[in-house]
Amino acid sequence: MRVATLQFAPKLGLVEENVARADSLLSSPLASTDHLDMLVLPELAFTGYNHPSLPSIAPYLEPTAAGLSTQWAISTARRLQCLVSVGYPELYSRDAPALETLRPTMIDLGPRQDTYYSLTAYNSTVTVNPEGRVVAHYRKTHLYYTDELWAQESPQGFTDMDLEFPIRNPKPLAPQANTEMRTTFAICMDLNSHHFLDYPDPHPLCTHLLTSSTSLLVLSTAWLTHLGSESLLAEAGRPDLDTLSYWFERLGPLIDQPDREVICIFANRCGEEAGKAHPGQVDPGDGVRYAGSSLVCKVGKGNVFLGGVMGRAEEGVLVVDTHRMEDSGWKARFRRKDEVE
């Protein structure tokens, strides 16, 4: 299976510019997007992440699986003939019209401030198959500080599904078949415990992955870094090792399983955004910076097979053949921080 992440630096609120940048990166000769099975984009891929309030993000909210991001996913999935998953800010709608009749939509709520507070909004991802049909929709379960300013938690919590992938037959006229993978979608803070609390479960996402027999984890994220601007740019092509270490630590219970392996796609963004800094960041008040370092790996049986990873400030497309990770990827033996030598 060939999977890809698109890592780039969307600018806050500049939706058309961000869409054009994504299209440009995917069209690059270096992108190697032929024969992809799945493409994953970051959290809030086209609107930017660091919106300070509901009124700030309200003009960019999109109807449930029916706005600009979904239409982009439909168009891209049909063009690349693969599954496409993209993060977007959802304006909840019970009665969305048929997808075939929709046009790209942004919401004009007018000047009344009290209008904003009657909205139900979620931080969501939508996934479209090669025929242009929405096959998965997920809402973020664990909200980060920024999300809590405008979004609600998913009422369903973590869910999983059998996601259908085409089996590509190398013979041109041979019939094509499909295969299913038990898949869990998640968004950024979902990797952590709820509100960073260890009670009642310090690793709720891992618990779900283990009890649901998931074989594929798709995580779209806008993960922050403690690194300053100079450190990011000085080694743009190198991953943020502190971030990678933290991600693997959060996957610890899954990695420890003696008889289970799960493919993980981490689609992060890079770049910087102005606005309020977040707890623990190096330069308070100096905006926010993102860790990049998108990766594809396989974890379990005490090992991490890293199929590929991007740099901390690198824009581009990471393509990984998951069937070849154990042969061509990087293998590490996982050790918990509290494990005695």
PDB file of C-alpha atoms in Angstrom, residues 156-270:
ATOM      1  CA  GLN A 156     -19.267   9.757  19.592  1.00  0.00           C
ATOM      2  CA  GLY A 157     -15.681   9.586  20.888  1.00  0.00           C
ATOM      3  CA  PHE A 158     -13.198   7.316  19.123  1.00  0.00           C
ATOM      4  CA  THR A 159     -14.632   5.190  16.347  1.00  0.00           C
ATOM      5  CA  ASP A 160     -13.271   2.687  13.840  1.00  0.00           C
ATOM      6  CA  MET A 161     -14.398   1.356  10.497  1.00  0.00           C
ATOM      7  CA  ASP A 162     -13.476  -1.019   7.712  1.00  0.00           C
ATOM      8  CA  LEU A 163     -11.882   1.271   5.121  1.00  0.00           C
ATOM      9  CA  GLU A 164     -11.810  -0.115   1.598  1.00  0.00           C
ATOM     10  CA  PHE A 165      -8.589   0.132  -0.407  1.00  0.00           C
ATOM     11  CA  PRO A 166      -8.221  -0.890  -4.052  1.00  0.00           C
ATOM     12  CA  ILE A 167      -5.776  -3.699  -4.864  1.00  0.00           C
ATOM     13  CA  ARG A 168      -3.910  -2.526  -7.944  1.00  0.00           C
ATOM     14  CA  ASN A 169      -3.459  -5.301 -10.486  1.00  0.00           C
ATOM     15  CA  PRO A 170      -0.293  -4.764 -12.563  1.00  0.00           C
ATOM     16  CA  LYS A 171      -1.959  -6.270 -15.650  1.00  0.00           C
ATOM     17  CA  PRO A 172      -3.730  -3.443 -17.536  1.00  0.00           C
ATOM     18  CA  LEU A 173      -6.893  -5.385 -18.455  1.00  0.00           C
ATOM     19  CA  ALA A 174      -7.137  -7.494 -15.325  1.00  0.00           C
ATOM     20  CA  PRO A 175     -10.082  -6.876 -12.971  1.00  0.00           C
ATOM     21  CA  GLN A 176      -9.368  -4.741  -9.910  1.00  0.00           C
ATOM     22  CA  ALA A 177     -10.240  -5.938  -6.420  1.00  0.00           C
ATOM     23  CA  ASN A 178     -10.577  -4.252  -3.035  1.00  0.00           C
ATOM     24  CA  THR A 179      -9.319  -4.995   0.444  1.00  0.00           C
ATOM     25  CA  GLU A 180     -10.497  -3.676   3.796  1.00  0.00           C
ATOM     26  CA  MET A 181      -8.409  -2.391   6.706  1.00  0.00           C
ATOM     27  CA  ARG A 182      -9.807  -1.728  10.161  1.00  0.00           C
ATOM     28  CA  THR A 183      -9.079   1.992  10.482  1.00  0.00           C
ATOM     29  CA  THR A 184      -9.220   4.541  13.294  1.00  0.00           C
ATOM     30  CA  PHE A 185      -9.101   8.264  12.562  1.00  0.00           C
ATOM     31  CA  ALA A 186      -7.804  10.723  15.143  1.00  0.00           C
ATOM     32  CA  ILE A 187      -6.774  14.369  15.355  1.00  0.00           C
ATOM     33  CA  CYS A 188      -3.717  15.744  17.165  1.00  0.00           C
ATOM     34  CA  MET A 189      -4.637  16.050  20.887  1.00  0.00           C
ATOM     35  CA  ASP A 190      -6.486  12.732  20.628  1.00  0.00           C
ATOM     36  CA  LEU A 191      -3.072  11.125  21.039  1.00  0.00           C
ATOM     37  CA  ASN A 192      -2.993  12.504  24.603  1.00  0.00           C
ATOM     38  CA  SER A 193      -5.239  11.716  27.532  1.00  0.00           C
ATOM     39  CA  HIS A 194      -8.341  13.833  28.037  1.00  0.00           C
ATOM     40  CA  HIS A 195      -7.219  17.259  29.298  1.00  0.00           C
ATOM     41  CA  PHE A 196      -3.792  15.654  29.890  1.00  0.00           C
ATOM     42  CA  LEU A 197      -5.235  13.747  32.870  1.00  0.00           C
ATOM     43  CA  ASP A 198      -4.109  10.182  33.537  1.00  0.00           C
ATOM     44  CA  TYR A 199      -7.421   9.199  35.127  1.00  0.00           C
ATOM     45  CA  PRO A 200      -9.314   7.102  34.202  1.00  0.00           C
ATOM     46  CA  ASP A 201      -7.025   6.068  31.313  1.00  0.00           C
ATOM     47  CA  PRO A 202      -3.592   7.563  30.544  1.00  0.00           C
ATOM     48  CA  HIS A 203      -3.649   6.192  26.963  1.00  0.00           C
ATOM     49  CA  PRO A 204      -7.282   6.197  25.792  1.00  0.00           C
ATOM     50  CA  LEU A 205      -6.490   6.223  22.064  1.00  0.00           C
ATOM     51  CA  CYS A 206      -4.196   3.210  22.430  1.00  0.00           C
ATOM     52  CA  THR A 207      -6.874   1.470  24.465  1.00  0.00           C
ATOM     53  CA  HIS A 208      -9.319   2.008  21.636  1.00  0.00           C
ATOM     54  CA  LEU A 209      -6.829   0.807  19.016  1.00  0.00           C
ATOM     55  CA  LEU A 210      -6.197  -2.380  20.956  1.00  0.00           C
ATOM     56  CA  THR A 211      -9.850  -3.183  21.684  1.00  0.00           C
ATOM     57  CA  SER A 212     -11.041  -2.393  18.146  1.00  0.00           C
ATOM     58  CA  SER A 213      -8.516  -4.565  16.261  1.00  0.00           C
ATOM     59  CA  THR A 214      -7.406  -1.501  14.303  1.00  0.00           C
ATOM     60  CA  SER A 215      -4.650  -2.112  11.766  1.00  0.00           C
ATOM     61  CA  LEU A 216      -4.388   1.496  10.449  1.00  0.00           C
ATOM     62  CA  LEU A 217      -4.253   4.741  12.454  1.00  0.00           C
ATOM     63  CA  VAL A 218      -4.718   7.971  10.475  1.00  0.00           C
ATOM     64  CA  LEU A 219      -3.842  11.035  12.538  1.00  0.00           C
ATOM     65  CA  SER A 220      -4.138  14.562  11.127  1.00  0.00           C
ATOM     66  CA  THR A 221      -2.458  17.122  13.331  1.00  0.00           C
ATOM     67  CA  ALA A 222      -1.227  20.657  13.871  1.00  0.00           C
ATOM     68  CA  TRP A 223       1.359  19.634  16.454  1.00  0.00           C
ATOM     69  CA  LEU A 224       3.329  22.420  18.111  1.00  0.00           C
ATOM     70  CA  THR A 225       7.047  22.496  18.834  1.00  0.00           C
ATOM     71  CA  HIS A 226       9.123  24.003  21.621  1.00  0.00           C
ATOM     72  CA  LEU A 227      11.778  24.994  19.095  1.00  0.00           C
ATOM     73  CA  GLY A 228      12.342  28.650  18.263  1.00  0.00           C
ATOM     74  CA  SER A 229      12.175  30.087  14.761  1.00  0.00           C
ATOM     75  CA  GLU A 230      15.937  30.041  14.248  1.00  0.00           C
ATOM     76  CA  SER A 231      16.238  26.379  15.242  1.00  0.00           C
ATOM     77  CA  LEU A 232      13.410  25.409  12.917  1.00  0.00           C
ATOM     78  CA  LEU A 233      14.847  27.159   9.895  1.00  0.00           C
ATOM     79  CA  ALA A 234      18.489  26.254  10.574  1.00  0.00           C
ATOM     80  CA  GLU A 235      17.734  22.537  10.188  1.00  0.00           C
ATOM     81  CA  ALA A 236      14.495  22.620   8.210  1.00  0.00           C
ATOM     82  CA  GLY A 237      15.077  19.196   6.657  1.00  0.00           C
ATOM     83  CA  ARG A 238      15.679  17.404   9.971  1.00  0.00           C
ATOM     84  CA  PRO A 239      12.734  16.065  11.969  1.00  0.00           C
ATOM     85  CA  ASP A 240      11.992  17.356  15.444  1.00  0.00           C
ATOM     86  CA  LEU A 241      13.319  14.436  17.470  1.00  0.00           C
ATOM     87  CA  ASP A 242      11.609  15.565  20.683  1.00  0.00           C
ATOM     88  CA  THR A 243       8.269  15.428  18.893  1.00  0.00           C
ATOM     89  CA  LEU A 244       8.971  11.978  17.422  1.00  0.00           C
ATOM     90  CA  SER A 245      10.017  10.698  20.827  1.00  0.00           C
ATOM     91  CA  TYR A 246       6.824  12.019  22.398  1.00  0.00           C
ATOM     92  CA  TRP A 247       4.615  10.491  19.704  1.00  0.00           C
ATOM     93  CA  PHE A 248       6.200   7.079  20.154  1.00  0.00           C
ATOM     94  CA  GLU A 249       5.908   7.404  23.931  1.00  0.00           C
ATOM     95  CA  ARG A 250       2.180   8.028  23.544  1.00  0.00           C
ATOM     96  CA  LEU A 251       1.948   4.899  21.371  1.00  0.00           C
ATOM     97  CA  GLY A 252       3.835   2.886  24.008  1.00  0.00           C
ATOM     98  CA  PRO A 253       1.059   0.443  24.997  1.00  0.00           C
ATOM     99  CA  LEU A 254       0.489  -0.350  21.345  1.00  0.00           C
ATOM    100  CA  ILE A 255       4.186  -0.803  20.616  1.00  0.00           C
ATOM    101  CA  ASP A 256       4.467  -3.152  23.593  1.00  0.00           C
ATOM    102  CA  GLN A 257       1.889  -5.593  22.212  1.00  0.00           C
ATOM    103  CA  PRO A 258       3.631  -8.908  21.458  1.00  0.00           C
ATOM    104  CA  ASP A 259       1.215 -10.012  18.720  1.00  0.00           C
ATOM    105  CA  ARG A 260      -0.125  -6.793  17.164  1.00  0.00           C
ATOM    106  CA  GLU A 261       1.181  -4.358  14.560  1.00  0.00           C
ATOM    107  CA  VAL A 262      -0.488  -1.143  13.414  1.00  0.00           C
ATOM    108  CA  ILE A 263       0.427   1.145  10.518  1.00  0.00           C
ATOM    109  CA  CYS A 264       0.380   4.795  11.618  1.00  0.00           C
ATOM    110  CA  ILE A 265       0.138   7.857   9.374  1.00  0.00           C
ATOM    111  CA  PHE A 266       0.950  11.133  11.149  1.00  0.00           C
ATOM    112  CA  ALA A 267       0.131  14.099   8.893  1.00  0.00           C
ATOM    113  CA  ASN A 268       1.425  17.261  10.566  1.00  0.00           C
ATOM    114  CA  ARG A 269       1.789  20.809   9.297  1.00  0.00           C
ATOM    115  CA  CYS A 270       4.825  23.060   9.536  1.00  0.00           C
TER     116      CYS A 270
END
